[in-house]
Coordinates of C-alpha atoms and ligand atoms in Angstrom, one line a residue:
X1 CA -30.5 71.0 -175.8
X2 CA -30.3 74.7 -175.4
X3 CA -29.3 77.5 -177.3
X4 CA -28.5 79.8 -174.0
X5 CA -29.1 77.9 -170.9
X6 CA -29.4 80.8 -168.6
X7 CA -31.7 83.0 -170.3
X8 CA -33.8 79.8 -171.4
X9 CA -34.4 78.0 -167.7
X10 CA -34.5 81.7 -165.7
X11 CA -36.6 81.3 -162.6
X12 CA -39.3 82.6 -162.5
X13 CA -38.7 85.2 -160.0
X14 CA -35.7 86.3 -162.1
X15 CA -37.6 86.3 -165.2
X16 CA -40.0 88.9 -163.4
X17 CA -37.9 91.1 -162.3
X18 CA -36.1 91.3 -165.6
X19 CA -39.5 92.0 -167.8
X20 CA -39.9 94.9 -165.3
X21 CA -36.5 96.1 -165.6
X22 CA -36.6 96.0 -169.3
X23 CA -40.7 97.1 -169.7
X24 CA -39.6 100.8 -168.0
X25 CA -36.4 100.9 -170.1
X26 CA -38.8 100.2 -173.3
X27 CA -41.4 102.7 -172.3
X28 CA -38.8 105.6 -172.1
X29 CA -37.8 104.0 -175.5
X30 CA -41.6 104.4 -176.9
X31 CA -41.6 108.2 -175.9
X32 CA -39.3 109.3 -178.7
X33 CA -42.2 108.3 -180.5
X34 CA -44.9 110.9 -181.4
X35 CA -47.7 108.0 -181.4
X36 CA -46.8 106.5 -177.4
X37 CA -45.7 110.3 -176.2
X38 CA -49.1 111.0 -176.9
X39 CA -50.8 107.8 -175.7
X40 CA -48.8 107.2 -172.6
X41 CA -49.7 111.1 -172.0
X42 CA -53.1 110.8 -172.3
X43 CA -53.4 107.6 -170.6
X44 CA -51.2 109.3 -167.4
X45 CA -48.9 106.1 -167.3
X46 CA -46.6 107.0 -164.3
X47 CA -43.5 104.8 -164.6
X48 CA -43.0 104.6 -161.3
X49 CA -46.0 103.1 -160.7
X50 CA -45.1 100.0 -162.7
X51 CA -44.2 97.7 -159.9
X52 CA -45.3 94.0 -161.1
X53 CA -45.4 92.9 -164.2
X54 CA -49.7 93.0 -164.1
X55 CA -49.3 96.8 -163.9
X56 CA -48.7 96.9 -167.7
X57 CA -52.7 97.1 -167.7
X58 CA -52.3 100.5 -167.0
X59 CA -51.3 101.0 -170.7
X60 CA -53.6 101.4 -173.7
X61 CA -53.3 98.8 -176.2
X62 CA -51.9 99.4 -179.9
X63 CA -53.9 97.7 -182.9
X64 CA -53.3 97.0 -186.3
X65 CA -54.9 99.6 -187.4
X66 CA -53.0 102.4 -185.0
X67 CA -49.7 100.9 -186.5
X68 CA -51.3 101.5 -190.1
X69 CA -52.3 105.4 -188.8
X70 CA -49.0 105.7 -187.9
X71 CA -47.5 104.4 -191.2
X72 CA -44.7 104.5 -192.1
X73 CA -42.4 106.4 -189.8
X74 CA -44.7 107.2 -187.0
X75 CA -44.3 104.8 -183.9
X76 CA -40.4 104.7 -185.3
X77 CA -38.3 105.3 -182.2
X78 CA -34.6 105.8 -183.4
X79 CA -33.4 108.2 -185.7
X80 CA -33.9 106.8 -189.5
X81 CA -29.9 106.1 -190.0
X82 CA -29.8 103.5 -186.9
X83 CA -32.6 101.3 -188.8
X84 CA -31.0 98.8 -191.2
X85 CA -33.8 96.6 -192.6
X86 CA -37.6 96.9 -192.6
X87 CA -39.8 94.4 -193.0
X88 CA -43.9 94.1 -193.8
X89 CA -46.7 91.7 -192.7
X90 CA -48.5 89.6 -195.3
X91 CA -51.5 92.2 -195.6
X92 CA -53.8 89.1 -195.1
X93 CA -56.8 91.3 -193.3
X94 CA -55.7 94.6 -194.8
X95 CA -53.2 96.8 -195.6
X96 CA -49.4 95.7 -194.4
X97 CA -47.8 97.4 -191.5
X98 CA -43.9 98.2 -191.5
X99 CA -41.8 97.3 -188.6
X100 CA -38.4 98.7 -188.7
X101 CA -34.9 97.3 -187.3
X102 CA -32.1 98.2 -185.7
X103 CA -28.7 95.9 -186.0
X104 CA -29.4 94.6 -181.9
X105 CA -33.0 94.0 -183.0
X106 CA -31.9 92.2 -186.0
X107 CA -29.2 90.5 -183.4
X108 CA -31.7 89.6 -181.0
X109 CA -34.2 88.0 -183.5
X110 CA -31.5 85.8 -184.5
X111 CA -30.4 84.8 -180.8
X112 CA -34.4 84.2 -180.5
X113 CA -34.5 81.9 -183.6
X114 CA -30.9 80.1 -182.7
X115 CA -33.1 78.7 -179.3
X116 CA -35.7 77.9 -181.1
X117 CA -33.8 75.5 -183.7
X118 CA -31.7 74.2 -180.5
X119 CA -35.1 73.7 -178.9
X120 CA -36.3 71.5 -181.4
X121 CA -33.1 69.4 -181.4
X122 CA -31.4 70.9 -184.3
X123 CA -27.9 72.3 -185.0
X124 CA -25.3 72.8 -187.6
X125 CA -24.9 69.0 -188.8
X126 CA -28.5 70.1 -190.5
X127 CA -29.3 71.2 -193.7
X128 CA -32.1 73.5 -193.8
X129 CA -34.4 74.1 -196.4
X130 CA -36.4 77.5 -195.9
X131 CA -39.3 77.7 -198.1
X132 CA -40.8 80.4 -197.0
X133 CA -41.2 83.2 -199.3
X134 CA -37.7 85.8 -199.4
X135 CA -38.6 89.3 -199.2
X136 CA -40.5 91.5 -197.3
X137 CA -42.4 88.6 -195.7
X138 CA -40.2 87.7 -192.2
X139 CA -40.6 83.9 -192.6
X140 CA -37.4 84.1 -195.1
X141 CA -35.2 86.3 -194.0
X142 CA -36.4 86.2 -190.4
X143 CA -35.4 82.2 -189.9
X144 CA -32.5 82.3 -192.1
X145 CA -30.6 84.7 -189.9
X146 CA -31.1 81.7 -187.3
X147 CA -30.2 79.2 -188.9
X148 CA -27.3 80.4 -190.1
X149 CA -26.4 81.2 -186.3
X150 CA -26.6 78.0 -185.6
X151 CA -24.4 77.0 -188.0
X152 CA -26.5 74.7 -190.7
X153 CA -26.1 74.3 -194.1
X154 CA -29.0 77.3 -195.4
X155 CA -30.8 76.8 -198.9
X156 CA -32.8 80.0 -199.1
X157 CA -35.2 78.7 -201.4
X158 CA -37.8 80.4 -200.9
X159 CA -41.7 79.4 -202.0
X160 CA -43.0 77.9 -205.3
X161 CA -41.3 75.8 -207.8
X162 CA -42.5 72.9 -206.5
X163 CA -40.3 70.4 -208.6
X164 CA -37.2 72.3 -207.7
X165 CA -37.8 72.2 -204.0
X166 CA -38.3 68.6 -204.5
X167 CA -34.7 68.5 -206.5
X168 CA -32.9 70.5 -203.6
X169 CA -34.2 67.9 -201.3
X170 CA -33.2 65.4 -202.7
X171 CA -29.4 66.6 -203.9
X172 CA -28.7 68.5 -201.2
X173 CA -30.1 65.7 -198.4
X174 CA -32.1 68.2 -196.5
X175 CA -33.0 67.4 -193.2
X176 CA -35.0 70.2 -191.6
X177 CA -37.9 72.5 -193.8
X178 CA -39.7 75.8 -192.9
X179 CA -42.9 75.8 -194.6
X180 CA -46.2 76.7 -194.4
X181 CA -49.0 73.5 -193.4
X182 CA -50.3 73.7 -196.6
X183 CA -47.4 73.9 -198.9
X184 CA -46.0 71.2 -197.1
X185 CA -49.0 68.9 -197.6
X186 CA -49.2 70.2 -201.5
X187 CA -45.5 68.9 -201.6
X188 CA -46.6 65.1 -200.3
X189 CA -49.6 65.3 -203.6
X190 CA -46.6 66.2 -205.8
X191 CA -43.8 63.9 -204.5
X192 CA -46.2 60.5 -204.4
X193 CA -48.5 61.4 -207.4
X194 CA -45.9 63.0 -210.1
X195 CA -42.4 62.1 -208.9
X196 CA -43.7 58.8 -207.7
X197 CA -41.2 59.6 -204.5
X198 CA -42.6 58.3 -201.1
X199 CA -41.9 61.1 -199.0
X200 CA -40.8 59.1 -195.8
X201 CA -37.7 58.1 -198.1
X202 CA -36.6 61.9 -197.9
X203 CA -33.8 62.5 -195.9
X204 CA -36.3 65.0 -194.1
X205 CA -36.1 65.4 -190.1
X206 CA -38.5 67.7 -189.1
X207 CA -40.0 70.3 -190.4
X208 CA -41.0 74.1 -188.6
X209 CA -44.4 74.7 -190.0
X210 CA -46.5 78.4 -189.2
X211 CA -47.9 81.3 -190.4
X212 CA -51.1 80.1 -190.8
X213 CA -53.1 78.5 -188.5
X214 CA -53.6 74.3 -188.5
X215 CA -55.1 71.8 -186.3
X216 CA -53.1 68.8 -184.3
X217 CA -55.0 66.5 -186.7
X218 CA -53.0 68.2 -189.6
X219 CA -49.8 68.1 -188.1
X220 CA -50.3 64.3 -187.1
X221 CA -51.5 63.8 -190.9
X222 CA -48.2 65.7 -192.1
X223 CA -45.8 63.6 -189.7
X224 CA -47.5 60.7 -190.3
X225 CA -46.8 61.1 -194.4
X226 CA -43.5 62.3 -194.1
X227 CA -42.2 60.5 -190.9
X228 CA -40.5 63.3 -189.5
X229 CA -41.7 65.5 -186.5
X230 CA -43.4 68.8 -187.5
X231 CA -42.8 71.7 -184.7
X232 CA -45.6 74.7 -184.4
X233 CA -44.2 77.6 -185.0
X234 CA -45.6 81.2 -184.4
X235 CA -45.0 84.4 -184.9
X236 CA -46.2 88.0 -186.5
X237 CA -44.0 90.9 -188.0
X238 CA -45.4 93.1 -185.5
X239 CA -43.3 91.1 -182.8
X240 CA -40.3 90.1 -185.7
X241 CA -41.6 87.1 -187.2
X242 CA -41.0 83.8 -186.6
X243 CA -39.3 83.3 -183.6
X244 CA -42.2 84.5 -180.9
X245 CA -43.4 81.3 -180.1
X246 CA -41.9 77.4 -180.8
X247 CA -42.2 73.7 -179.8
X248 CA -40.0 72.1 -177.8
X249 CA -39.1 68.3 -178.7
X250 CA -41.8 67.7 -176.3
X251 CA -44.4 68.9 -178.9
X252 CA -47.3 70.2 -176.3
X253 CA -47.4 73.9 -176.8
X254 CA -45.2 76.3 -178.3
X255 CA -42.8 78.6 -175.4
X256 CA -42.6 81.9 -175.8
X257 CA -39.7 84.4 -175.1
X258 CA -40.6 85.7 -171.7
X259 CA -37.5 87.6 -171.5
X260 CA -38.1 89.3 -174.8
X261 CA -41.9 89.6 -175.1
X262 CA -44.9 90.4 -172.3
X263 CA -47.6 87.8 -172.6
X264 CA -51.3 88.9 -172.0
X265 CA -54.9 87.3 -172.9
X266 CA -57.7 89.0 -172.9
X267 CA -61.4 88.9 -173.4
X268 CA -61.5 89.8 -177.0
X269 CA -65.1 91.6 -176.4
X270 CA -64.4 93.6 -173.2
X271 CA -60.3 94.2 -173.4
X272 CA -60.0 92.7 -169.9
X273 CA -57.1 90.0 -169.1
X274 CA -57.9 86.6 -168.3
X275 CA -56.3 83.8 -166.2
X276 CA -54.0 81.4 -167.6
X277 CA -55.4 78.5 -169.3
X278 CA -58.3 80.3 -170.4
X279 CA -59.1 81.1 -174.0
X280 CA -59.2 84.6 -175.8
X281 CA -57.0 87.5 -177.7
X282 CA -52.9 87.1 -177.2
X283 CA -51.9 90.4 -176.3
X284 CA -47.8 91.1 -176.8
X285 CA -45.2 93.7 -175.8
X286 CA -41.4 93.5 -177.3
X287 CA -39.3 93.7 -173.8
X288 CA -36.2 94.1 -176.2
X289 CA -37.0 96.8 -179.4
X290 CA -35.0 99.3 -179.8
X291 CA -36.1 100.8 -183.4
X292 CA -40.4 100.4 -183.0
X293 CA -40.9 99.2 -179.1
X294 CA -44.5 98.1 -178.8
X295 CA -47.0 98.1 -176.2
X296 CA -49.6 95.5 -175.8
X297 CA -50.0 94.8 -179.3
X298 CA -53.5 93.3 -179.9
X299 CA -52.6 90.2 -182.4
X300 CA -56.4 89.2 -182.9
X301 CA -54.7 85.7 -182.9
X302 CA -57.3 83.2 -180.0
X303 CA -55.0 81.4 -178.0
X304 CA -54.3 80.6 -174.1
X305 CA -51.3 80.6 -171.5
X306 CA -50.7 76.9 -170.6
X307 CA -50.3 76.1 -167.1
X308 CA -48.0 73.6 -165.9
X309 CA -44.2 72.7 -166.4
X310 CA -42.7 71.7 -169.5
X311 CA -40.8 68.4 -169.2
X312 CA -37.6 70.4 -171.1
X313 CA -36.9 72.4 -168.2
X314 CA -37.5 76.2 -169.9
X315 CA -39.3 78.3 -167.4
X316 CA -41.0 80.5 -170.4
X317 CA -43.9 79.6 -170.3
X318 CA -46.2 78.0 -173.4
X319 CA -49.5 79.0 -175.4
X320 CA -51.6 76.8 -177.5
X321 CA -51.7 75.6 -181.1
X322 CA -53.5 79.6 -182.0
X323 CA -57.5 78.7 -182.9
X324 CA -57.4 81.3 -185.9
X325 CA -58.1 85.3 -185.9
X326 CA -60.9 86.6 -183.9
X327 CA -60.9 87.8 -188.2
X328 CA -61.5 84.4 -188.7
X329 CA -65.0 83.7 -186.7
X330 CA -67.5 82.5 -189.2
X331 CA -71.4 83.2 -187.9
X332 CA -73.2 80.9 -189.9
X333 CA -77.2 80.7 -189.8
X334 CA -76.2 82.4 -185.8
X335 CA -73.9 79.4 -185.2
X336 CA -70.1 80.6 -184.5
X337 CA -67.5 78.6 -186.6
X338 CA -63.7 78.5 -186.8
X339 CA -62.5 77.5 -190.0
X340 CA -59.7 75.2 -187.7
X341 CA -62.6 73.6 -186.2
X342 CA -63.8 72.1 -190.3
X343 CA -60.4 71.2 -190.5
X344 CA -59.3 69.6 -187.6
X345 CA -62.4 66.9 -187.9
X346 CA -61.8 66.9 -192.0
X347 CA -58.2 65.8 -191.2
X348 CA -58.9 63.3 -189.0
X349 CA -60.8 61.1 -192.1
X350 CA -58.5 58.7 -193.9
X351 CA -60.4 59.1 -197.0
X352 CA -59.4 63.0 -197.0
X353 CA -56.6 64.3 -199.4
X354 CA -54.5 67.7 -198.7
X355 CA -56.6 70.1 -199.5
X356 CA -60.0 71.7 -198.4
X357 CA -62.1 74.8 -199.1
X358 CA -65.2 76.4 -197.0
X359 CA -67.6 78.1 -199.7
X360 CA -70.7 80.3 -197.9
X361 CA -73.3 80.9 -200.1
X362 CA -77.3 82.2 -199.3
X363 CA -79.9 80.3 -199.9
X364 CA -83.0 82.5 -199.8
X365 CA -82.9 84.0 -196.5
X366 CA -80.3 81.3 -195.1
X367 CA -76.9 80.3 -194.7
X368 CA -75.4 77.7 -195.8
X369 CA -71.6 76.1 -196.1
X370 CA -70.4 73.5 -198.6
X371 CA -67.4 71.9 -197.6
X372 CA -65.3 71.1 -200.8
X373 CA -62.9 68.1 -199.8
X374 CA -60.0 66.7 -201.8
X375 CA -60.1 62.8 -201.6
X376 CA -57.1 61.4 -201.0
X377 CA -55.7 59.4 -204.1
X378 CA -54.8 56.2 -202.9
X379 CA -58.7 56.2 -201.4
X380 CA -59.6 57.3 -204.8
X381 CA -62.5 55.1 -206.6
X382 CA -65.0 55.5 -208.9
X383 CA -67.5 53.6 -207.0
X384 CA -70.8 56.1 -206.3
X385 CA -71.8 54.0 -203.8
X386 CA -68.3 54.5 -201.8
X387 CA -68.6 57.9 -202.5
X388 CA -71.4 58.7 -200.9
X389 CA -70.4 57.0 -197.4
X390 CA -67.4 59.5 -197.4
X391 CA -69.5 62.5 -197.6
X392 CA -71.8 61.0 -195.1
X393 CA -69.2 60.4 -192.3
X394 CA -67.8 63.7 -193.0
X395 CA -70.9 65.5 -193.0
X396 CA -71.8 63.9 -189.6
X397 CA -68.8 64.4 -188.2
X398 CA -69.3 67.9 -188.9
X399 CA -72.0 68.4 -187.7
X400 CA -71.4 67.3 -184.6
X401 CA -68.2 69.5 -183.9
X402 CA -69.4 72.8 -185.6
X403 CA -73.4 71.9 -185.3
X404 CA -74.5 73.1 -188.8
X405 CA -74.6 70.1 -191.2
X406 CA -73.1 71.6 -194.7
X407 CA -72.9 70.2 -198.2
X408 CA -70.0 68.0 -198.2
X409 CA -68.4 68.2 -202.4
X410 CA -65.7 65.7 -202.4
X411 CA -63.4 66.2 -205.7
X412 CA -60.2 64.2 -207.1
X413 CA -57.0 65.1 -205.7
X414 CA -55.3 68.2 -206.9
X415 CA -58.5 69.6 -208.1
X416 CA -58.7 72.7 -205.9
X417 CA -56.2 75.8 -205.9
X418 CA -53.4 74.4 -204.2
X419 CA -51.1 76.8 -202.0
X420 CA -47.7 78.0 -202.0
X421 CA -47.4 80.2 -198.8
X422 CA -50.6 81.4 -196.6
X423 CA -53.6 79.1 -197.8
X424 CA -56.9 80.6 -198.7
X425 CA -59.3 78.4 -196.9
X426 CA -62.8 80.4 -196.9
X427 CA -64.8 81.8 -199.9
X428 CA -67.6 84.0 -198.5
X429 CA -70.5 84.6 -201.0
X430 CA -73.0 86.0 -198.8
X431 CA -72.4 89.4 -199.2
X432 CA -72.4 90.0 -203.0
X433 CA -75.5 90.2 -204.4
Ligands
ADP1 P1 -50.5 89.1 -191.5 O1 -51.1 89.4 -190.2 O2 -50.8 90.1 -192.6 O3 -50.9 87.7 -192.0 P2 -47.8 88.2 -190.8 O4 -47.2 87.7 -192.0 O5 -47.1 89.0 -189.8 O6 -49.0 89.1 -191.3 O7 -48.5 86.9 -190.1 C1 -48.7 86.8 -188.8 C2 -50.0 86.1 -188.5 O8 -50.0 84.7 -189.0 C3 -50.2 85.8 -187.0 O9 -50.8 87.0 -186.4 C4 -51.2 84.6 -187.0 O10 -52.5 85.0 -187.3 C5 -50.7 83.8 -188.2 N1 -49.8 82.8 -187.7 C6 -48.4 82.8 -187.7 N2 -47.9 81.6 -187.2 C7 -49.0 80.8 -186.9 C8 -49.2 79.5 -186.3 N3 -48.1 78.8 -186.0 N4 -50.4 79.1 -186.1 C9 -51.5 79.8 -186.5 N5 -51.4 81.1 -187.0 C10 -50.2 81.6 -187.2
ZN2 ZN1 -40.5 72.5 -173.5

């Protein structure tokens, strides 16, 4: 099912030339700018030079931190009264950055969004529950816009207030949720444990789950509890939000918005770009931005471009579940670690509940990692004996993925801080004293 067929199954030859077309018209954009007059200057981009799309390695890339040098108003590239909304990331590895809006940006987020729902096989007979946090965050406002687009019943909810979320479902009949991972496996704990509610009797059909990175094991450990299908989404306010990256029904790889967005990855350590299907940093450029165009935006986010076809028939082309941040990387005891990597084997165990935390600690001179694990509470005994085999197997299955063996703490269900929006995951002693 598609939202726009055209723009959705371009070829590829057509999508080309149209990135091109719309990369010069947002680099005369970026000028008005101070920040890109200056780096396109300095970097003597000619525009005429830009013949394929690989020639956007001519231009420097823009970090976090440039669009924080620049804040607020300084990479804004239409005069202040033809902005309309701004919106701010989550701050999770510093200070938020402010991207700014005009009504066709806002317009083309939504159109973005609308394919995205369509993609995943959903329309206006749904009712969609959006508990993402409202605000300045763009999970709530950003996905409402497109839901409402596509014409379905829209319960801005927001996040928290667990026991009302669980009312709405229920009253309202929702079929579709947008939701963080973690939330949504909070929400299972909740429905079986307090409201003695089995979740599969929900009227829930899928549910879009993002903004934090999870593992395949997490999102067959979600489906499997709520029997409905749970579609990756991704996406960062520097690019608008949600709506950057999504599943198709086919559920191998999220598409992203070739006509809307330049997709790079690079080699994290020496900036240069790699071949598809290769691992490193996404690198992204808005094709369609009219209020704060940019260029080859760094995301620090470890994924690759996935060769191959998609069964659906859209030509755009797809990138992996995202690893984590290259924030993220661990270096425990000299041994690199990705906090997806703990979870994906933790989720796998049938013993395991919802929740987990990674604690780093020294011990003397050393490293070390204790793995705090929820049990699940139908696995839930007393029995030391049974005990003690769970935090064997997951200790050894640890150590075999990551190659560090840490302390594996297993505590009752609902013991550990649950989350409401972006889960904390790692608690990293080693520097205090
Ligand atoms: P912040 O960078 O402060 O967290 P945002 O709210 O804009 O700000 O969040 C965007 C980031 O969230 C992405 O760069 C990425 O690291 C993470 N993210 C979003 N969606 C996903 C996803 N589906 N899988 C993994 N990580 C995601
Ligand atoms: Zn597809």
């Amino acid at each position: 099912m598609y939202w726009d067929k055209k723009a959705e199954t371009l070829s590829r030859s057509s999508l080309e030339k149209l990135q091109i077309k719309k990369l010069k018209q947002t680099l005369k954009r970026s000028l008005r700018s101070t920040f890109y007059r200056k780096l396109l200057k300095e970097a003597g981009v000619s525009f005429d030079s830009i013949k394929d799309v690989s020639d956007i390695r001519e231009i420097p890339f823009t970090t976090k931190q440039d669009l924080r040098n620049t804040y607020p108003y300084g990479m804004l590239c239409v005069p202040k009264e033809k902005t309309i909304r701004l919106h701010a990331s989550s701050g999770t590895t510093g200070t938020s950055t402010v991207i700014f809006h005009t009504p066709g940006d806002i317009d083309n987020w939504t159109e973005l969004l609308a394919r995205c729902i369509f993609a995943t096989g959903c329309d206006s007979h749904d009712v969609f529950q959006n508990m993402m946090t409202y605000g300045m965050f763009t999970g709530g406002l950003g996905l409402h816009y497109g839901a409402e687009k596509v014409g379905m019943l829209v319960i801005p909810a927001s996040s928290g207030n667990t026991k009302r979320q669980i009312k709405f479902m229920r009253d309202f009949g929702t079929t579709v949720l947008h939701i963080t991972p973690s939330y949504l496996l909070h929400i299972s704990d909740v429905l079986s444990k307090e409201e003695k509610i089995d979740p599969r009797e929900l009227n829930l059909k899928a549910a879009y789950i993002g903004a934090e990175p999870h593992s395949e094991t997490t999102r067959k450990k979600l489906e499997a509890i709520y029997g409905f299908h749970a579609y990756n989404s991704y996406g960062l306010s520097e690019m608008n939000g949600p709506g950057v990256a999504f599943e198709c029904t086919f559920q191998k790889d999220m598409h992203i918005w070739e006509d809307h967005y330049i997709v790079e990855v690079i080699d994290p350590e020496t900036g240069k770009n790699l071949p598809d299907g290769q691992e490193g940093e996404l690198v992204l450029t808005t094709l369609s931005r009219e209020a704060m165009p940019i260029l080859r935006y760094r995301t620090r986010d470890l994924t690759r471009i996935c060769k191959g076809n998609c069964p659906c028939g859209r030509t755009h082309r797809r990138i992996a579940r995202i690893k984590g941040r290259t924030d993220d990387l661990l270096i425990v005891g000299g041994v690199n670690v990705f906090p997806s990597q703990v979870e994906h084997i933790i989720m796998k165990i049938a013993e395991v509940g919802t929740n987990y935390e990674i604690h780093l600690q020294k011990k003397g001179a050393l490293d070390h990692m204790t793995v705090k694990v929820e049990l699940n509470s139908k696995m839930f005994s007393g029995d030391i004996g049974f005990l003690n085999s769970i935090r064997e197997k997951i200790a050894h299955a640890l150590k075999d993925e990551i190659l560090i063996r840490p302390t594996v703490e297993l505590v009752a269900p609902g013991t550990l801080e649950p989350s409401m929006g972006k889960a904390r995951r790692v608690y990293d002693n080693r520097k205090k004293l």
